[in-house]
Amino acid sequence: MDTVVDPNAKIEKVTVTASNNNLWHIARNTGTTVKNLQSLNPGITPAQLKPGMELKYQKASEQRVIFGWKTISASTVADLYNHANIYDYTRKLNYVFPRVGR
């Protein structure tokens, strides 16, 4: 999971209203994430939050993000799913892969 910022959202300001406010409550009320609040307000800690303080925020959400891909080949599939006869299974997959992609 990672914070994904809305590409159309502008950086705005929110005013801390209560002494018991924390970053999670502020993030939830403004439609952003704690990570986004921390990146736009570097060095801010919960102990520093005081009523009347202004924080920058930008609309963001937590989403599942794919960071990389594994290469798929007949031998990797054969190794993962058919431990008995890898060579024979690899040969069959090498035959099928080009035909499936069409």
Tab-separated table of C-alpha atoms in Angstrom:
chain	number	residue	atom	x	y	z
A	1	MET	CA	0.000	0.000	0.000
A	2	ASP	CA	1.248	3.469	-0.823
A	3	THR	CA	-0.089	7.021	-0.866
A	4	VAL	CA	-1.303	8.120	-4.295
A	5	VAL	CA	-1.880	11.860	-4.693
A	6	ASP	CA	-4.797	13.047	-6.815
A	7	PRO	CA	-3.075	14.617	-9.866
A	8	ASN	CA	-5.742	17.335	-10.152
A	9	ALA	CA	-5.698	18.347	-6.488
A	10	LYS	CA	-4.172	21.630	-5.358
A	11	ILE	CA	-2.183	22.013	-2.174
A	12	GLU	CA	-4.541	23.521	0.401
A	13	LYS	CA	-4.332	24.498	4.067
A	14	VAL	CA	-6.279	23.211	7.039
A	15	THR	CA	-6.367	24.775	10.474
A	16	VAL	CA	-5.948	22.576	13.539
A	17	THR	CA	-9.065	23.258	15.614
A	18	ALA	CA	-8.749	21.173	18.778
A	19	SER	CA	-5.888	20.340	21.100
A	20	ASN	CA	-6.706	16.632	20.840
A	21	ASN	CA	-6.461	16.584	17.018
A	22	ASN	CA	-3.941	14.156	15.590
A	23	LEU	CA	-2.631	13.602	12.057
A	24	TRP	CA	-4.936	10.634	11.482
A	25	HIS	CA	-8.083	12.653	12.280
A	26	ILE	CA	-6.903	15.580	10.157
A	27	ALA	CA	-6.103	13.239	7.238
A	28	ARG	CA	-9.493	11.549	7.459
A	29	ASN	CA	-11.373	14.867	7.613
A	30	THR	CA	-9.505	16.397	4.652
A	31	GLY	CA	-9.489	13.349	2.349
A	32	THR	CA	-5.761	12.738	2.436
A	33	THR	CA	-3.304	10.419	4.205
A	34	VAL	CA	-0.991	10.802	7.172
A	35	LYS	CA	1.967	10.156	4.859
A	36	ASN	CA	0.872	13.052	2.624
A	37	LEU	CA	0.489	15.389	5.618
A	38	GLN	CA	3.967	14.458	6.823
A	39	SER	CA	5.549	14.983	3.396
A	40	LEU	CA	3.963	18.435	2.926
A	41	ASN	CA	4.726	19.491	6.519
A	42	PRO	CA	8.218	18.103	7.168
A	43	GLY	CA	9.276	17.748	10.765
A	44	ILE	CA	5.751	18.013	12.182
A	45	THR	CA	5.102	15.748	15.159
A	46	PRO	CA	1.865	15.089	17.054
A	47	ALA	CA	3.294	16.970	20.057
A	48	GLN	CA	3.648	20.102	17.906
A	49	LEU	CA	-0.037	20.209	16.862
A	50	LYS	CA	-1.699	23.191	18.516
A	51	PRO	CA	-5.090	24.864	17.903
A	52	GLY	CA	-4.805	27.556	15.226
A	53	MET	CA	-1.813	25.929	13.514
A	54	GLU	CA	-2.100	25.642	9.717
A	55	LEU	CA	-1.058	22.468	7.875
A	56	LYS	CA	-0.727	21.955	4.136
A	57	TYR	CA	-2.509	18.988	2.555
A	58	GLN	CA	-3.423	17.616	-0.841
A	59	LYS	CA	-6.158	15.113	-1.706
A	60	ALA	CA	-4.662	11.628	-1.657
A	61	SER	CA	-5.591	8.036	-0.906
A	62	GLU	CA	-3.916	4.786	0.031
A	63	GLN	CA	-3.942	2.311	-2.811
A	64	ARG	CA	-2.372	-0.990	-3.639
A	65	VAL	CA	0.503	-0.184	-5.988
A	66	ILE	CA	2.524	-2.567	-8.174
A	67	PHE	CA	6.202	-1.661	-7.977
A	68	GLY	CA	7.640	-4.280	-10.304
A	69	TRP	CA	6.927	-7.248	-12.501
A	70	LYS	CA	8.400	-10.712	-12.616
A	71	THR	CA	9.430	-12.044	-15.969
A	72	ILE	CA	7.164	-14.887	-17.013
A	73	SER	CA	8.632	-17.626	-19.110
A	74	ALA	CA	7.762	-21.242	-19.683
A	75	SER	CA	10.544	-22.431	-17.402
A	76	THR	CA	9.499	-20.175	-14.467
A	77	VAL	CA	5.858	-21.298	-14.761
A	78	ALA	CA	6.928	-24.930	-15.016
A	79	ASP	CA	9.153	-24.550	-11.991
A	80	LEU	CA	6.391	-22.944	-9.926
A	81	TYR	CA	3.498	-25.242	-10.842
A	82	ASN	CA	4.888	-28.576	-12.014
A	83	HIS	CA	7.714	-29.916	-9.899
A	84	ALA	CA	7.536	-33.480	-11.213
A	85	ASN	CA	8.657	-33.139	-14.833
A	86	ILE	CA	9.853	-29.593	-15.445
A	87	TYR	CA	11.457	-30.252	-18.842
A	88	ASP	CA	8.334	-31.806	-20.388
A	89	TYR	CA	6.031	-29.121	-18.963
A	90	THR	CA	8.361	-26.346	-20.193
A	91	ARG	CA	8.304	-27.836	-23.696
A	92	LYS	CA	4.472	-27.837	-23.682
A	93	LEU	CA	4.312	-24.241	-22.436
A	94	ASN	CA	6.797	-23.082	-25.074
A	95	TYR	CA	4.386	-24.524	-27.652
A	96	VAL	CA	1.280	-22.883	-26.118
A	97	PHE	CA	2.592	-19.373	-25.179
A	98	PRO	CA	2.973	-18.015	-28.745
A	99	ARG	CA	-0.484	-19.270	-29.707
A	100	VAL	CA	-2.216	-17.790	-26.658
A	101	GLY	CA	-0.756	-14.321	-27.308
A	102	ARG	CA	-2.395	-14.067	-30.708
